[in-house]
PDB file of C-alpha atoms in Angstrom:
ATOM      1  CA  MET A 184     -23.181 -29.236 -47.130  1.00 48.00           C
ATOM      2  CA  ARG A 185     -22.231 -30.193 -43.609  1.00 51.00           C
ATOM      3  CA  ARG A 186     -18.620 -31.339 -43.322  1.00 52.00           C
ATOM      4  CA  GLY A 187     -19.476 -34.567 -41.515  1.00 61.00           C
ATOM      5  CA  ARG A 188     -21.534 -35.831 -44.440  1.00 69.00           C
ATOM      6  CA  VAL A 189     -18.862 -35.442 -47.116  1.00 77.00           C
ATOM      7  CA  PRO A 190     -16.930 -38.663 -46.336  1.00 83.00           C
ATOM      8  CA  ASN A 191     -20.046 -40.822 -46.515  1.00 80.00           C
ATOM      9  CA  LEU A 192     -21.297 -39.119 -49.659  1.00 81.00           C
ATOM     10  CA  LEU A 193     -17.933 -39.654 -51.311  1.00 83.00           C
ATOM     11  CA  LEU A 194     -18.028 -43.345 -50.441  1.00 84.00           C
ATOM     12  CA  THR A 195     -21.579 -43.680 -51.774  1.00 80.00           C
ATOM     13  CA  ALA A 196     -20.412 -42.298 -55.132  1.00 82.00           C
ATOM     14  CA  LEU A 197     -17.802 -45.031 -55.588  1.00 84.00           C
ATOM     15  CA  PRO A 198     -20.116 -48.064 -56.082  1.00 80.00           C
ATOM     16  CA  ASP A 199     -20.926 -46.570 -59.491  1.00 77.00           C
ATOM     17  CA  GLY A 200     -17.438 -47.703 -60.533  1.00 83.00           C
ATOM     18  CA  PRO A 201     -13.790 -46.745 -60.105  1.00 88.00           C
ATOM     19  CA  ALA A 202     -13.065 -43.072 -60.629  1.00 90.00           C
ATOM     20  CA  HIS A 203     -10.467 -40.377 -60.136  1.00 90.00           C
ATOM     21  CA  GLY A 204     -11.144 -37.517 -57.730  1.00 90.00           C
ATOM     22  CA  TYR A 205     -12.529 -35.030 -60.243  1.00 91.00           C
ATOM     23  CA  GLU A 206     -14.832 -37.682 -61.658  1.00 91.00           C
ATOM     24  CA  LEU A 207     -16.187 -38.299 -58.150  1.00 90.00           C
ATOM     25  CA  MET A 208     -16.729 -34.560 -57.709  1.00 89.00           C
ATOM     26  CA  ASP A 209     -18.691 -34.557 -61.001  1.00 89.00           C
ATOM     27  CA  ARG A 210     -20.816 -37.497 -59.830  1.00 86.00           C
ATOM     28  CA  LEU A 211     -21.703 -35.768 -56.586  1.00 85.00           C
ATOM     29  CA  GLU A 212     -22.459 -32.489 -58.350  1.00 84.00           C
ATOM     30  CA  ALA A 213     -24.736 -34.273 -60.834  1.00 83.00           C
ATOM     31  CA  ALA A 214     -26.462 -36.203 -58.055  1.00 78.00           C
ATOM     32  CA  SER A 215     -27.174 -32.972 -56.195  1.00 77.00           C
ATOM     33  CA  GLY A 216     -28.779 -31.413 -59.250  1.00 76.00           C
ATOM     34  CA  GLY A 217     -25.873 -29.007 -59.511  1.00 80.00           C
ATOM     35  CA  THR A 218     -26.413 -27.468 -56.094  1.00 80.00           C
ATOM     36  CA  TRP A 219     -23.243 -28.784 -54.447  1.00 80.00           C
ATOM     37  CA  ARG A 220     -19.768 -29.785 -55.550  1.00 85.00           C
ATOM     38  CA  PRO A 221     -17.052 -30.851 -53.136  1.00 85.00           C
ATOM     39  CA  SER A 222     -13.664 -29.210 -53.501  1.00 86.00           C
ATOM     40  CA  PRO A 223     -10.457 -31.030 -54.460  1.00 90.00           C
ATOM     41  CA  GLY A 224      -9.093 -29.938 -51.081  1.00 89.00           C
ATOM     42  CA  SER A 225     -11.702 -32.063 -49.327  1.00 87.00           C
ATOM     43  CA  VAL A 226     -11.926 -34.971 -51.783  1.00 90.00           C
ATOM     44  CA  TYR A 227      -8.279 -35.963 -52.218  1.00 90.00           C
ATOM     45  CA  PRO A 228      -7.373 -36.057 -48.504  1.00 92.00           C
ATOM     46  CA  LEU A 229     -10.523 -38.095 -47.847  1.00 91.00           C
ATOM     47  CA  LEU A 230      -9.646 -40.543 -50.611  1.00 93.00           C
ATOM     48  CA  GLN A 231      -6.181 -40.963 -49.104  1.00 93.00           C
ATOM     49  CA  SER A 232      -7.673 -41.574 -45.658  1.00 92.00           C
ATOM     50  CA  PHE A 233      -9.998 -44.194 -47.202  1.00 93.00           C
ATOM     51  CA  VAL A 234      -6.949 -45.890 -48.756  1.00 94.00           C
ATOM     52  CA  ASP A 235      -5.159 -45.781 -45.392  1.00 94.00           C
ATOM     53  CA  SER A 236      -8.173 -47.329 -43.641  1.00 93.00           C
ATOM     54  CA  GLY A 237      -8.642 -50.065 -46.256  1.00 94.00           C
ATOM     55  CA  LEU A 238     -12.007 -48.879 -47.601  1.00 93.00           C
ATOM     56  CA  VAL A 239     -10.614 -47.804 -50.972  1.00 94.00           C
ATOM     57  CA  GLU A 240      -7.707 -48.849 -53.135  1.00 94.00           C
ATOM     58  CA  GLY A 241      -5.903 -46.488 -55.472  1.00 92.00           C
ATOM     59  CA  ARG A 242      -4.086 -47.445 -58.657  1.00 91.00           C
ATOM     60  CA  GLU A 243      -2.585 -45.675 -61.627  1.00 91.00           C
ATOM     61  CA  ALA A 244      -4.627 -45.838 -64.837  1.00 85.00           C
ATOM     62  CA  GLN A 245      -3.841 -43.773 -67.928  1.00 84.00           C
ATOM     63  CA  GLY A 246      -1.690 -41.369 -65.955  1.00 88.00           C
ATOM     64  CA  ARG A 247      -4.278 -40.747 -63.243  1.00 88.00           C
ATOM     65  CA  LYS A 248      -4.848 -42.217 -59.831  1.00 91.00           C
ATOM     66  CA  VAL A 249      -8.140 -44.091 -59.909  1.00 92.00           C
ATOM     67  CA  PHE A 250      -9.935 -45.167 -56.751  1.00 93.00           C
ATOM     68  CA  ALA A 251     -12.180 -48.201 -56.243  1.00 92.00           C
ATOM     69  CA  LEU A 252     -13.925 -49.648 -53.225  1.00 91.00           C
ATOM     70  CA  THR A 253     -12.493 -52.654 -51.452  1.00 92.00           C
ATOM     71  CA  GLU A 254     -14.917 -55.284 -50.180  1.00 90.00           C
ATOM     72  CA  ALA A 255     -14.945 -53.548 -46.772  1.00 91.00           C
ATOM     73  CA  GLY A 256     -15.533 -50.208 -48.498  1.00 89.00           C
ATOM     74  CA  ARG A 257     -18.386 -51.622 -50.564  1.00 86.00           C
ATOM     75  CA  GLU A 258     -20.089 -52.903 -47.416  1.00 86.00           C
ATOM     76  CA  HIS A 259     -19.592 -49.563 -45.647  1.00 84.00           C
ATOM     77  CA  ALA A 260     -20.921 -47.604 -48.656  1.00 80.00           C
ATOM     78  CA  LEU A 261     -23.991 -49.834 -48.868  1.00 78.00           C
ATOM     79  CA  GLN A 262     -24.727 -49.245 -45.183  1.00 76.00           C
ATOM     80  CA  GLN A 263     -24.413 -45.493 -45.733  1.00 69.00           C
ATOM     81  CA  ARG A 264     -26.834 -45.517 -48.690  1.00 60.00           C
ATOM     82  CA  VAL A 265     -29.398 -47.597 -46.808  1.00 46.00           C
ATOM     83  CA  GLY A 266     -28.904 -45.888 -43.443  1.00 40.00           C
ATOM     84  CA  THR A 267     -29.166 -42.293 -44.582  1.00 42.00           C
ATOM     85  CA  ALA A 268     -32.225 -40.838 -42.849  1.00 37.00           C
ATOM     86  CA  GLU A 269     -32.098 -37.397 -44.390  1.00 41.00           C
ATOM     87  CA  PRO A 270     -31.893 -36.940 -48.149  1.00 44.00           C
ATOM     88  CA  GLY A 271     -28.550 -35.696 -49.379  1.00 48.00           C
ATOM     89  CA  PRO A 272     -27.041 -34.925 -52.754  1.00 48.00           C
ATOM     90  CA  TYR A 273     -26.438 -38.576 -53.554  1.00 45.00           C
ATOM     91  CA  SER A 274     -29.807 -39.787 -52.349  1.00 47.00           C
ATOM     92  CA  PRO A 275     -32.102 -41.052 -55.136  1.00 42.00           C
ATOM     93  CA  ASP A 276     -34.953 -39.179 -53.441  1.00 41.00           C
ATOM     94  CA  VAL A 277     -33.469 -35.719 -53.957  1.00 47.00           C
ATOM     95  CA  HIS A 278     -36.071 -33.339 -55.344  1.00 49.00           C
ATOM     96  CA  HIS A 279     -34.951 -32.289 -58.807  1.00 51.00           C
ATOM     97  CA  SER A 280     -37.060 -29.238 -59.473  1.00 67.00           C
ATOM     98  CA  PRO A 281     -37.687 -27.602 -62.847  1.00 77.00           C
ATOM     99  CA  LEU A 282     -35.862 -24.517 -61.530  1.00 76.00           C
ATOM    100  CA  ARG A 283     -32.709 -26.571 -60.878  1.00 73.00           C
ATOM    101  CA  THR A 284     -32.954 -28.052 -64.352  1.00 74.00           C
ATOM    102  CA  GLU A 285     -33.122 -24.601 -65.886  1.00 81.00           C
ATOM    103  CA  MET A 286     -30.225 -23.389 -63.709  1.00 81.00           C
ATOM    104  CA  GLU A 287     -28.091 -26.248 -65.015  1.00 78.00           C
ATOM    105  CA  ARG A 288     -29.080 -25.405 -68.584  1.00 79.00           C
ATOM    106  CA  LEU A 289     -28.151 -21.761 -68.018  1.00 85.00           C
ATOM    107  CA  LYS A 290     -24.824 -22.824 -66.511  1.00 83.00           C
ATOM    108  CA  ALA A 291     -24.109 -25.065 -69.507  1.00 79.00           C
ATOM    109  CA  ALA A 292     -24.948 -22.275 -71.947  1.00 82.00           C
ATOM    110  CA  ALA A 293     -22.728 -19.817 -70.060  1.00 84.00           C
ATOM    111  CA  ARG A 294     -19.856 -22.326 -70.117  1.00 82.00           C
ATOM    112  CA  GLN A 295     -20.325 -22.767 -73.845  1.00 86.00           C
ATOM    113  CA  VAL A 296     -20.198 -19.007 -74.444  1.00 85.00           C
ATOM    114  CA  SER A 297     -17.138 -18.745 -72.212  1.00 84.00           C
ATOM    115  CA  ALA A 298     -15.336 -21.569 -74.038  1.00 84.00           C
ATOM    116  CA  SER A 299     -16.201 -20.256 -77.494  1.00 86.00           C
ATOM    117  CA  GLU A 300     -14.374 -17.644 -79.466  1.00 88.00           C
ATOM    118  CA  ALA A 301     -16.940 -15.052 -78.505  1.00 88.00           C
ATOM    119  CA  SER A 302     -16.085 -11.435 -79.118  1.00 92.00           C
ATOM    120  CA  PRO A 303     -15.668  -9.080 -76.146  1.00 93.00           C
ATOM    121  CA  GLU A 304     -19.066  -7.603 -77.015  1.00 94.00           C
ATOM    122  CA  GLN A 305     -20.708 -11.039 -76.962  1.00 93.00           C
ATOM    123  CA  LEU A 306     -19.113 -11.820 -73.604  1.00 92.00           C
ATOM    124  CA  GLU A 307     -20.364  -8.527 -72.158  1.00 94.00           C
ATOM    125  CA  GLU A 308     -23.848  -9.302 -73.465  1.00 94.00           C
ATOM    126  CA  ALA A 309     -23.756 -12.773 -71.890  1.00 92.00           C
ATOM    127  CA  ILE A 310     -22.620 -11.286 -68.563  1.00 92.00           C
ATOM    128  CA  ALA A 311     -25.472  -8.772 -68.697  1.00 94.00           C
ATOM    129  CA  VAL A 312     -28.008 -11.546 -69.341  1.00 93.00           C
ATOM    130  CA  VAL A 313     -26.799 -13.611 -66.372  1.00 90.00           C
ATOM    131  CA  ARG A 314     -26.596 -10.541 -64.125  1.00 89.00           C
ATOM    132  CA  GLY A 315     -30.115  -9.546 -65.170  1.00 90.00           C
ATOM    133  CA  ALA A 316     -31.448 -13.033 -64.426  1.00 88.00           C
ATOM    134  CA  ARG A 317     -29.898 -12.968 -60.950  1.00 82.00           C
ATOM    135  CA  GLN A 318     -31.339  -9.516 -60.226  1.00 86.00           C
ATOM    136  CA  THR A 319     -34.766 -10.585 -61.458  1.00 86.00           C
ATOM    137  CA  LEU A 320     -34.729 -13.627 -59.178  1.00 79.00           C
ATOM    138  CA  TYR A 321     -33.980 -11.422 -56.177  1.00 76.00           C
ATOM    139  CA  ARG A 322     -36.820  -9.089 -57.196  1.00 82.00           C
ATOM    140  CA  ILE A 323     -39.169 -12.091 -57.210  1.00 81.00           C
ATOM    141  CA  LEU A 324     -38.178 -12.842 -53.606  1.00 74.00           C
ATOM    142  CA  MET A 325     -38.703  -9.241 -52.569  1.00 79.00           C
ATOM    143  CA  ASP A 326     -42.232  -9.220 -54.021  1.00 76.00           C
ATOM    144  CA  GLN A 327     -43.366 -11.972 -51.668  1.00 62.00           C
TER     145      GLN A 327
END
């Protein structure tokens, strides 16, 4: 993801409702089909700069700082959604391929194994499966 696009993408995620930084990162990751997730180190400074410029307001809610668009921010975000010429992770036209869907399912399964009380042997087996899948994908590319 090009650095210059991150601020506008972050703003275009806020019309979906107020959110804290990690929630915004989740929205952008989901909108990109799991191919991109901004880091906290880029999101939180941007949110603060949006607050400073009057595009976003921050408030405490349930022990977290939640951000919402101001009227000026809403107008700016709408212009960014409409004016985006090239598709990006938050564009509704992003191609969501069957391969991406399966990658997300694999990622979810791996997270579940990791979070479970799997034995060391089960974890090693899971690692081998993921490693094998990665190696097989590279072999597919080499056969072209």
